[in-house]
Amino acid sequence: MKTRRLGSSPIVVSDICMGTMTFGAQADEATALRVLDESFDAGITFYDTAENYPVPPDPKWAGRTEEILGRWMKTKNRDALIIATKVSGPIHGWIVSAQRAGMTALDRHNITRALDASLQRLQTDYVDLYQTHWPDHGTEYEETMEVLDEMVRAGKVRIVGCSNETSWGLMKSLQVSERLGVARYQTIQNNFSLNNRRFEDELAQVCRQESVSLIPYSPLAGGVLTGKYQGGATPDGARFSAYLTKGGRFTAMAHRFVNEKSLASTERFHAIAREAGLDPVTLAVAWSKQHDFVASTIVGVTRAEHMRPILAAADLVLSDDVMKAVKGVTREIMYPMG
């Protein structure tokens, strides 16, 4: 398993990160523990969670994922693990956090309470990477970055990062951190996949110039790139099969991921994978890792058997011909996810 540095920090991680978003909902604890053990044995050192997991957000199970991960961590050497978690930002009318009655923000009150609760659930006295889950452009970055810096100085957090942030928000935060002399975002965790390359439009250049690492999530485009939704299929237990029946924002999200253009591009990527003798999942994960602004690609599974094609991408470098073929699909079917 290759390793890369997170931003300009001292922390080095495996270039595949195990995401835990399904643990405690779609994946029960026994499955989660098996996946975590197999990941660790394969050389994965980096594990990502959030106070709001598992998804979809629900007060009856909010925090369960951190609890499962915390119990597993007790079976390993804590120094061998790089643990990342997140504090919920404001809802912005899209996702309502299941924490603090949905009244979440990136102010001192919320960040302090969220981190203390996460540390308790994880059964540890520090996390390696603490991230803002989605931005709070209504709260001054001065307050957000100052309290995050206090958490670093207190030894509860080693470095900080953001998630689902914009180019403006990332640059604004970096400017504030530099001006105040406080901790800066070393990472950004945004959606990035073969079906969603919008990160390359602007944010990739910010990362390159400012030494911030992308930790992409959803490299399989929410499972779409596995091919399980091809031909209009809605497999049992699949996330977007369920979202299509929920209505409102959930259905809107499902249509963003599963639509005519995304299914067409997925078909083309499967053809490229077959020609290269690769599993489509292996192709998607390897492609995600093969960018200079990416530190570690976050993967997620609901069953242990899903790990095999993911781990096959660990040491894989895609050929120039494969990368050229992928670029050709991107040019012909632009922005499949809008």
mmCIF file of C-alpha atoms in Angstrom:
data_model
loop_
_atom_site.group_PDB
_atom_site.id
_atom_site.type_symbol
_atom_site.label_atom_id
_atom_site.label_comp_id
_atom_site.label_asym_id
_atom_site.label_seq_id
_atom_site.Cartn_x
_atom_site.Cartn_y
_atom_site.Cartn_z
ATOM 1 C CA MET A 1 0.000 0.000 0.000
ATOM 2 C CA LYS A 2 1.529 3.314 -1.080
ATOM 3 C CA THR A 3 1.492 6.292 1.257
ATOM 4 C CA ARG A 4 1.135 10.047 0.821
ATOM 5 C CA ARG A 5 1.327 13.122 3.030
ATOM 6 C CA LEU A 6 -1.799 15.042 4.060
ATOM 7 C CA GLY A 7 -1.191 18.584 2.835
ATOM 8 C CA SER A 8 1.980 20.012 4.351
ATOM 9 C CA SER A 9 1.367 18.215 7.665
ATOM 10 C CA PRO A 10 3.552 15.528 9.275
ATOM 11 C CA ILE A 11 0.823 12.910 8.781
ATOM 12 C CA VAL A 12 1.361 10.228 6.141
ATOM 13 C CA VAL A 13 -1.488 7.880 5.213
ATOM 14 C CA SER A 14 -2.221 4.922 2.961
ATOM 15 C CA ASP A 15 -3.488 6.101 -0.423
ATOM 16 C CA ILE A 16 -6.703 4.159 0.149
ATOM 17 C CA CYS A 17 -8.850 5.244 3.108
ATOM 18 C CA MET A 18 -11.635 3.094 4.546
ATOM 19 C CA GLY A 19 -14.859 5.062 4.843
ATOM 20 C CA THR A 20 -17.391 3.982 7.450
ATOM 21 C CA MET A 21 -20.568 5.768 6.356
ATOM 22 C CA THR A 22 -22.616 2.547 6.123
ATOM 23 C CA PHE A 23 -21.488 0.988 9.417
ATOM 24 C CA GLY A 24 -24.415 0.588 11.785
ATOM 25 C CA ALA A 25 -27.115 0.853 9.112
ATOM 26 C CA GLN A 26 -26.554 -0.845 5.741
ATOM 27 C CA ALA A 27 -23.678 -2.821 7.285
ATOM 28 C CA ASP A 28 -24.161 -4.362 10.716
ATOM 29 C CA GLU A 29 -21.408 -4.369 13.336
ATOM 30 C CA ALA A 30 -20.150 -7.875 12.545
ATOM 31 C CA THR A 31 -19.745 -6.934 8.889
ATOM 32 C CA ALA A 32 -18.113 -3.623 9.800
ATOM 33 C CA LEU A 33 -15.560 -5.309 12.056
ATOM 34 C CA ARG A 34 -14.678 -7.834 9.360
ATOM 35 C CA VAL A 35 -14.216 -5.072 6.784
ATOM 36 C CA LEU A 36 -12.069 -3.045 9.181
ATOM 37 C CA ASP A 37 -9.872 -6.064 9.977
ATOM 38 C CA GLU A 38 -9.415 -6.921 6.295
ATOM 39 C CA SER A 39 -8.586 -3.294 5.524
ATOM 40 C CA PHE A 40 -5.974 -3.126 8.258
ATOM 41 C CA ASP A 41 -4.431 -6.440 7.239
ATOM 42 C CA ALA A 42 -4.182 -5.143 3.657
ATOM 43 C CA GLY A 43 -2.160 -2.129 4.792
ATOM 44 C CA ILE A 44 -4.848 0.547 5.078
ATOM 45 C CA THR A 45 -3.915 2.903 7.902
ATOM 46 C CA PHE A 46 -6.475 5.683 7.313
ATOM 47 C CA TYR A 47 -10.121 5.509 8.530
ATOM 48 C CA ASP A 48 -12.781 8.179 8.007
ATOM 49 C CA THR A 49 -16.004 8.670 9.941
ATOM 50 C CA ALA A 50 -18.316 11.482 11.135
ATOM 51 C CA GLU A 51 -20.535 12.372 14.064
ATOM 52 C CA ASN A 52 -23.538 12.195 11.706
ATOM 53 C CA TYR A 53 -22.907 8.618 10.490
ATOM 54 C CA PRO A 54 -24.412 6.248 9.513
ATOM 55 C CA VAL A 55 -26.464 7.629 6.643
ATOM 56 C CA PRO A 56 -29.141 8.493 5.857
ATOM 57 C CA PRO A 57 -29.046 10.720 8.966
ATOM 58 C CA ASP A 58 -31.398 9.525 11.687
ATOM 59 C CA PRO A 59 -31.434 10.508 15.384
ATOM 60 C CA LYS A 60 -32.030 6.894 16.394
ATOM 61 C CA TRP A 61 -28.591 5.838 15.162
ATOM 62 C CA ALA A 62 -26.519 9.025 14.913
ATOM 63 C CA GLY A 63 -23.058 8.372 16.314
ATOM 64 C CA ARG A 64 -23.363 4.587 16.026
ATOM 65 C CA THR A 65 -20.633 4.444 13.384
ATOM 66 C CA GLU A 66 -18.107 6.166 15.645
ATOM 67 C CA GLU A 67 -19.046 3.757 18.442
ATOM 68 C CA ILE A 68 -18.383 0.730 16.217
ATOM 69 C CA LEU A 69 -15.092 2.184 15.027
ATOM 70 C CA GLY A 70 -14.117 2.985 18.610
ATOM 71 C CA ARG A 71 -14.677 -0.595 19.749
ATOM 72 C CA TRP A 72 -12.579 -1.862 16.837
ATOM 73 C CA MET A 73 -9.791 0.619 17.570
ATOM 74 C CA LYS A 74 -9.372 -0.972 20.999
ATOM 75 C CA THR A 75 -8.190 -4.164 19.267
ATOM 76 C CA LYS A 76 -5.344 -2.339 17.480
ATOM 77 C CA ASN A 77 -2.316 -0.223 18.331
ATOM 78 C CA ARG A 78 -3.726 3.323 18.366
ATOM 79 C CA ASP A 79 -0.452 4.708 16.990
ATOM 80 C CA ALA A 80 -0.864 2.532 13.884
ATOM 81 C CA LEU A 81 -4.186 4.172 12.974
ATOM 82 C CA ILE A 82 -4.916 7.547 11.391
ATOM 83 C CA ILE A 83 -8.478 8.405 12.428
ATOM 84 C CA ALA A 84 -10.530 11.181 10.850
ATOM 85 C CA THR A 85 -13.958 12.370 11.905
ATOM 86 C CA LYS A 86 -16.156 15.406 11.229
ATOM 87 C CA VAL A 87 -18.342 18.025 12.857
ATOM 88 C CA SER A 88 -21.671 18.762 11.152
ATOM 89 C CA GLY A 89 -22.057 22.169 9.554
ATOM 90 C CA PRO A 90 -25.386 23.938 8.953
ATOM 91 C CA ILE A 91 -28.081 22.185 6.939
ATOM 92 C CA HIS A 92 -28.346 24.645 4.005
ATOM 93 C CA GLY A 93 -31.721 23.076 3.205
ATOM 94 C CA TRP A 94 -30.072 19.889 1.951
ATOM 95 C CA ILE A 95 -29.070 17.516 4.751
ATOM 96 C CA VAL A 96 -30.360 17.902 8.298
ATOM 97 C CA SER A 97 -27.798 16.641 10.784
ATOM 98 C CA ALA A 98 -29.094 14.067 13.230
ATOM 99 C CA GLN A 99 -26.934 15.674 15.928
ATOM 100 C CA ARG A 100 -28.014 18.505 18.239
ATOM 101 C CA ALA A 101 -31.580 18.478 16.911
ATOM 102 C CA GLY A 102 -30.278 19.622 13.534
ATOM 103 C CA MET A 103 -29.220 22.997 14.982
ATOM 104 C CA THR A 104 -25.638 22.574 13.812
ATOM 105 C CA ALA A 105 -23.133 25.272 12.891
ATOM 106 C CA LEU A 106 -19.372 25.790 12.856
ATOM 107 C CA ASP A 107 -19.189 28.037 15.893
ATOM 108 C CA ARG A 108 -17.376 27.501 19.190
ATOM 109 C CA HIS A 109 -20.403 25.961 20.908
ATOM 110 C CA ASN A 110 -21.027 23.304 18.241
ATOM 111 C CA ILE A 111 -17.421 22.412 17.471
ATOM 112 C CA THR A 112 -16.490 21.984 21.139
ATOM 113 C CA ARG A 113 -19.521 19.831 21.942
ATOM 114 C CA ALA A 114 -19.178 17.766 18.772
ATOM 115 C CA LEU A 115 -15.510 16.942 19.260
ATOM 116 C CA ASP A 116 -15.897 15.954 22.908
ATOM 117 C CA ALA A 117 -18.792 13.640 22.009
ATOM 118 C CA SER A 118 -16.864 12.095 19.103
ATOM 119 C CA LEU A 119 -13.826 11.415 21.293
ATOM 120 C CA GLN A 120 -16.066 9.686 23.820
ATOM 121 C CA ARG A 121 -17.698 7.485 21.184
ATOM 122 C CA LEU A 122 -14.336 6.667 19.591
ATOM 123 C CA GLN A 123 -12.828 5.899 23.021
ATOM 124 C CA THR A 124 -9.717 7.914 22.282
ATOM 125 C CA ASP A 125 -8.237 11.157 23.581
ATOM 126 C CA TYR A 126 -7.411 12.555 20.131
ATOM 127 C CA VAL A 127 -8.257 12.300 16.458
ATOM 128 C CA ASP A 128 -5.630 12.705 13.771
ATOM 129 C CA LEU A 129 -7.789 14.707 11.349
ATOM 130 C CA TYR A 130 -10.842 16.743 12.351
ATOM 131 C CA GLN A 131 -12.981 18.026 9.490
ATOM 132 C CA THR A 132 -15.885 20.407 9.024
ATOM 133 C CA HIS A 133 -18.467 18.213 7.292
ATOM 134 C CA TRP A 134 -19.998 20.923 5.155
ATOM 135 C CA PRO A 135 -19.255 24.645 5.145
ATOM 136 C CA ASP A 136 -20.839 27.367 7.223
ATOM 137 C CA HIS A 137 -20.508 30.501 5.123
ATOM 138 C CA GLY A 138 -22.739 32.364 7.568
ATOM 139 C CA THR A 139 -20.304 32.036 10.454
ATOM 140 C CA GLU A 140 -17.096 34.050 10.316
ATOM 141 C CA TYR A 141 -14.118 31.874 9.396
ATOM 142 C CA GLU A 142 -12.202 33.652 12.163
ATOM 143 C CA GLU A 143 -14.326 31.931 14.808
ATOM 144 C CA THR A 144 -14.248 28.541 13.102
ATOM 145 C CA MET A 145 -10.491 28.489 12.549
ATOM 146 C CA GLU A 146 -9.659 29.894 15.990
ATOM 147 C CA VAL A 147 -11.618 27.216 17.846
ATOM 148 C CA LEU A 148 -10.182 24.478 15.627
ATOM 149 C CA ASP A 149 -6.722 25.826 16.433
ATOM 150 C CA GLU A 150 -7.556 25.630 20.137
ATOM 151 C CA MET A 151 -8.446 21.967 19.698
ATOM 152 C CA VAL A 152 -5.070 21.366 18.058
ATOM 153 C CA ARG A 153 -3.218 23.186 20.831
ATOM 154 C CA ALA A 154 -5.160 21.185 23.434
ATOM 155 C CA GLY A 155 -3.908 17.948 21.860
ATOM 156 C CA LYS A 156 -7.387 16.726 20.956
ATOM 157 C CA VAL A 157 -6.728 17.099 17.219
ATOM 158 C CA ARG A 158 -3.522 16.790 15.196
ATOM 159 C CA ILE A 159 -4.593 18.555 11.980
ATOM 160 C CA VAL A 160 -7.814 19.984 10.540
ATOM 161 C CA GLY A 161 -9.583 19.765 7.197
ATOM 162 C CA CYS A 162 -12.827 20.655 5.473
ATOM 163 C CA SER A 163 -15.397 18.796 3.390
ATOM 164 C CA ASN A 164 -17.818 19.793 0.632
ATOM 165 C CA GLU A 165 -16.135 23.200 0.578
ATOM 166 C CA THR A 166 -16.021 25.653 -2.337
ATOM 167 C CA SER A 167 -12.997 27.301 -3.935
ATOM 168 C CA TRP A 168 -13.959 30.589 -2.283
ATOM 169 C CA GLY A 169 -14.451 28.971 1.110
ATOM 170 C CA LEU A 170 -11.157 27.102 1.019
ATOM 171 C CA MET A 171 -9.179 30.188 -0.018
ATOM 172 C CA LYS A 172 -11.021 32.341 2.542
ATOM 173 C CA SER A 173 -10.173 29.897 5.324
ATOM 174 C CA LEU A 174 -6.506 29.747 4.308
ATOM 175 C CA GLN A 175 -6.289 33.543 4.264
ATOM 176 C CA VAL A 176 -7.845 33.769 7.722
ATOM 177 C CA SER A 177 -5.527 31.095 9.124
ATOM 178 C CA GLU A 178 -2.463 32.821 7.721
ATOM 179 C CA ARG A 179 -3.546 36.231 9.020
ATOM 180 C CA LEU A 180 -4.331 34.952 12.516
ATOM 181 C CA GLY A 181 -1.426 32.518 12.706
ATOM 182 C CA VAL A 182 -3.698 29.569 13.509
ATOM 183 C CA ALA A 183 -4.111 26.022 12.191
ATOM 184 C CA ARG A 184 -5.032 25.773 8.503
ATOM 185 C CA TYR A 185 -7.028 23.245 6.545
ATOM 186 C CA GLN A 186 -4.582 20.603 5.323
ATOM 187 C CA THR A 187 -7.219 18.558 3.506
ATOM 188 C CA ILE A 188 -10.485 18.883 1.652
ATOM 189 C CA GLN A 189 -12.916 15.986 1.330
ATOM 190 C CA ASN A 190 -15.167 16.468 -1.714
ATOM 191 C CA ASN A 191 -17.011 14.287 -4.208
ATOM 192 C CA PHE A 192 -14.714 13.194 -7.080
ATOM 193 C CA SER A 193 -15.101 10.296 -9.493
ATOM 194 C CA LEU A 194 -15.085 9.292 -13.139
ATOM 195 C CA ASN A 195 -18.674 10.543 -13.271
ATOM 196 C CA ASN A 196 -18.017 13.754 -11.340
ATOM 197 C CA ARG A 197 -14.822 15.603 -12.295
ATOM 198 C CA ARG A 198 -15.967 19.094 -11.302
ATOM 199 C CA PHE A 199 -13.213 19.272 -8.676
ATOM 200 C CA GLU A 200 -10.716 19.675 -11.514
ATOM 201 C CA ASP A 201 -12.410 22.860 -12.741
ATOM 202 C CA GLU A 202 -11.073 25.094 -9.945
ATOM 203 C CA LEU A 203 -10.435 23.335 -6.649
ATOM 204 C CA ALA A 204 -7.623 21.134 -7.999
ATOM 205 C CA GLN A 205 -5.596 24.243 -8.769
ATOM 206 C CA VAL A 206 -6.238 25.629 -5.285
ATOM 207 C CA CYS A 207 -4.963 22.360 -3.805
ATOM 208 C CA ARG A 208 -1.827 22.389 -5.949
ATOM 209 C CA GLN A 209 -0.920 25.997 -5.244
ATOM 210 C CA GLU A 210 -1.802 25.974 -1.533
ATOM 211 C CA SER A 211 -0.515 22.486 -0.572
ATOM 212 C CA VAL A 212 -3.933 21.159 0.410
ATOM 213 C CA SER A 213 -4.703 17.489 -0.257
ATOM 214 C CA LEU A 214 -7.953 16.185 -1.673
ATOM 215 C CA ILE A 215 -9.370 13.134 0.096
ATOM 216 C CA PRO A 216 -12.024 12.227 -2.487
ATOM 217 C CA TYR A 217 -15.154 10.422 -1.432
ATOM 218 C CA SER A 218 -17.534 8.428 -3.613
ATOM 219 C CA PRO A 219 -14.950 7.241 -6.189
ATOM 220 C CA LEU A 220 -17.605 4.767 -7.380
ATOM 221 C CA ALA A 221 -20.105 7.613 -7.847
ATOM 222 C CA GLY A 222 -22.351 6.320 -5.100
ATOM 223 C CA GLY A 223 -22.073 2.778 -6.477
ATOM 224 C CA VAL A 224 -23.218 3.770 -9.967
ATOM 225 C CA LEU A 225 -19.832 2.873 -11.493
ATOM 226 C CA THR A 226 -20.233 -0.734 -10.326
ATOM 227 C CA GLY A 227 -22.942 -1.050 -12.967
ATOM 228 C CA LYS A 228 -25.666 -2.115 -10.573
ATOM 229 C CA TYR A 229 -28.095 0.556 -11.806
ATOM 230 C CA GLN A 230 -27.580 -0.126 -15.512
ATOM 231 C CA GLY A 231 -30.689 -0.751 -17.600
ATOM 232 C CA GLY A 232 -32.927 0.978 -15.066
ATOM 233 C CA ALA A 233 -32.185 -1.592 -12.345
ATOM 234 C CA THR A 234 -33.023 -0.683 -8.723
ATOM 235 C CA PRO A 235 -31.344 -3.449 -6.700
ATOM 236 C CA ASP A 236 -32.606 -4.248 -3.216
ATOM 237 C CA GLY A 237 -30.551 -2.639 -0.466
ATOM 238 C CA ALA A 238 -28.877 -0.147 -2.785
ATOM 239 C CA ARG A 239 -28.774 3.447 -1.548
ATOM 240 C CA PHE A 240 -30.370 5.122 -4.562
ATOM 241 C CA SER A 241 -33.017 2.431 -4.891
ATOM 242 C CA ALA A 242 -34.185 3.559 -1.453
ATOM 243 C CA TYR A 243 -33.697 7.271 -2.135
ATOM 244 C CA LEU A 244 -35.885 7.130 -5.242
ATOM 245 C CA THR A 245 -38.857 6.244 -3.043
ATOM 246 C CA LYS A 246 -38.239 8.829 -0.310
ATOM 247 C CA GLY A 247 -39.143 11.899 -2.326
ATOM 248 C CA GLY A 248 -37.874 15.452 -1.903
ATOM 249 C CA ARG A 249 -34.129 15.962 -1.563
ATOM 250 C CA PHE A 250 -33.416 12.231 -1.437
ATOM 251 C CA THR A 251 -35.014 11.643 -4.838
ATOM 252 C CA ALA A 252 -33.247 14.693 -6.252
ATOM 253 C CA MET A 253 -29.922 13.285 -5.073
ATOM 254 C CA ALA A 254 -30.710 9.883 -6.585
ATOM 255 C CA HIS A 255 -31.440 11.473 -9.957
ATOM 256 C CA ARG A 256 -28.198 13.424 -9.782
ATOM 257 C CA PHE A 257 -26.219 10.194 -9.461
ATOM 258 C CA VAL A 258 -28.437 7.896 -11.568
ATOM 259 C CA ASN A 259 -29.505 9.471 -14.846
ATOM 260 C CA GLU A 260 -29.222 8.969 -18.595
ATOM 261 C CA LYS A 261 -25.791 10.596 -18.892
ATOM 262 C CA SER A 262 -24.266 8.883 -15.838
ATOM 263 C CA LEU A 263 -25.464 5.474 -17.001
ATOM 264 C CA ALA A 264 -24.123 6.125 -20.512
ATOM 265 C CA SER A 265 -20.703 7.125 -19.205
ATOM 266 C CA THR A 266 -20.668 4.141 -16.851
ATOM 267 C CA GLU A 267 -21.268 1.824 -19.816
ATOM 268 C CA ARG A 268 -18.290 3.378 -21.609
ATOM 269 C CA PHE A 269 -16.042 3.055 -18.562
ATOM 270 C CA HIS A 270 -16.996 -0.610 -18.226
ATOM 271 C CA ALA A 271 -15.893 -1.152 -21.826
ATOM 272 C CA ILE A 272 -12.535 0.496 -21.064
ATOM 273 C CA ALA A 273 -12.142 -1.734 -17.997
ATOM 274 C CA ARG A 274 -12.883 -4.888 -20.016
ATOM 275 C CA GLU A 275 -10.347 -3.890 -22.662
ATOM 276 C CA ALA A 276 -7.736 -3.368 -19.935
ATOM 277 C CA GLY A 277 -8.625 -6.633 -18.170
ATOM 278 C CA LEU A 278 -9.782 -4.808 -15.037
ATOM 279 C CA ASP A 279 -12.810 -4.890 -12.793
ATOM 280 C CA PRO A 280 -14.693 -1.565 -13.240
ATOM 281 C CA VAL A 281 -14.369 -0.946 -9.496
ATOM 282 C CA THR A 282 -10.600 -1.389 -9.688
ATOM 283 C CA LEU A 283 -10.452 1.027 -12.616
ATOM 284 C CA ALA A 284 -12.479 3.686 -10.773
ATOM 285 C CA VAL A 285 -10.436 3.522 -7.557
ATOM 286 C CA ALA A 286 -7.083 3.435 -9.368
ATOM 287 C CA TRP A 287 -8.101 6.412 -11.533
ATOM 288 C CA SER A 288 -9.089 8.418 -8.453
ATOM 289 C CA LYS A 289 -5.697 7.829 -6.798
ATOM 290 C CA GLN A 290 -3.787 8.760 -9.941
ATOM 291 C CA HIS A 291 -3.909 12.550 -9.490
ATOM 292 C CA ASP A 292 -1.225 14.774 -8.033
ATOM 293 C CA PHE A 293 -3.658 16.651 -5.773
ATOM 294 C CA VAL A 294 -5.103 13.458 -4.203
ATOM 295 C CA ALA A 295 -3.632 12.072 -0.973
ATOM 296 C CA SER A 296 -5.978 9.159 -0.248
ATOM 297 C CA THR A 297 -9.182 7.910 -1.854
ATOM 298 C CA ILE A 298 -12.056 7.057 0.486
ATOM 299 C CA VAL A 299 -13.841 3.807 -0.299
ATOM 300 C CA GLY A 300 -16.879 2.274 1.368
ATOM 301 C CA VAL A 301 -18.567 -1.111 1.312
ATOM 302 C CA THR A 302 -21.601 -2.823 2.769
ATOM 303 C CA ARG A 303 -20.218 -6.361 2.435
ATOM 304 C CA ALA A 304 -16.718 -7.729 2.997
ATOM 305 C CA GLU A 305 -16.616 -9.360 -0.442
ATOM 306 C CA HIS A 306 -16.741 -5.885 -1.993
ATOM 307 C CA MET A 307 -13.175 -5.318 -0.784
ATOM 308 C CA ARG A 308 -11.425 -7.530 -3.355
ATOM 309 C CA PRO A 309 -11.650 -5.265 -6.446
ATOM 310 C CA ILE A 310 -10.932 -2.206 -4.290
ATOM 311 C CA LEU A 311 -7.732 -3.659 -2.872
ATOM 312 C CA ALA A 312 -6.691 -4.697 -6.388
ATOM 313 C CA ALA A 313 -6.208 -0.980 -7.082
ATOM 314 C CA ALA A 314 -3.676 -0.566 -4.255
ATOM 315 C CA ASP A 315 -0.511 -0.774 -6.350
ATOM 316 C CA LEU A 316 -2.081 -0.290 -9.769
ATOM 317 C CA VAL A 317 -0.945 2.511 -12.083
ATOM 318 C CA LEU A 318 -3.213 2.890 -15.097
ATOM 319 C CA SER A 319 -1.501 3.045 -18.476
ATOM 320 C CA ASP A 320 -1.408 6.167 -20.621
ATOM 321 C CA ASP A 321 -3.772 4.457 -23.069
ATOM 322 C CA VAL A 322 -6.356 3.806 -20.352
ATOM 323 C CA MET A 323 -6.096 7.374 -19.045
ATOM 324 C CA LYS A 324 -6.491 8.695 -22.591
ATOM 325 C CA ALA A 325 -9.575 6.528 -23.150
ATOM 326 C CA VAL A 326 -11.106 7.810 -19.900
ATOM 327 C CA LYS A 327 -10.465 11.390 -20.948
ATOM 328 C CA GLY A 328 -12.217 10.692 -24.244
ATOM 329 C CA VAL A 329 -15.399 9.650 -22.426
ATOM 330 C CA THR A 330 -15.227 12.757 -20.246
ATOM 331 C CA ARG A 331 -15.019 14.992 -23.310
ATOM 332 C CA GLU A 332 -17.950 13.289 -25.057
ATOM 333 C CA ILE A 333 -20.233 13.026 -22.031
ATOM 334 C CA MET A 334 -19.565 16.148 -20.016
ATOM 335 C CA TYR A 335 -20.671 16.502 -16.398
ATOM 336 C CA PRO A 336 -22.840 13.364 -16.079
ATOM 337 C CA MET A 337 -23.846 14.451 -12.577
ATOM 338 C CA GLY A 338 -24.645 18.020 -13.590
#
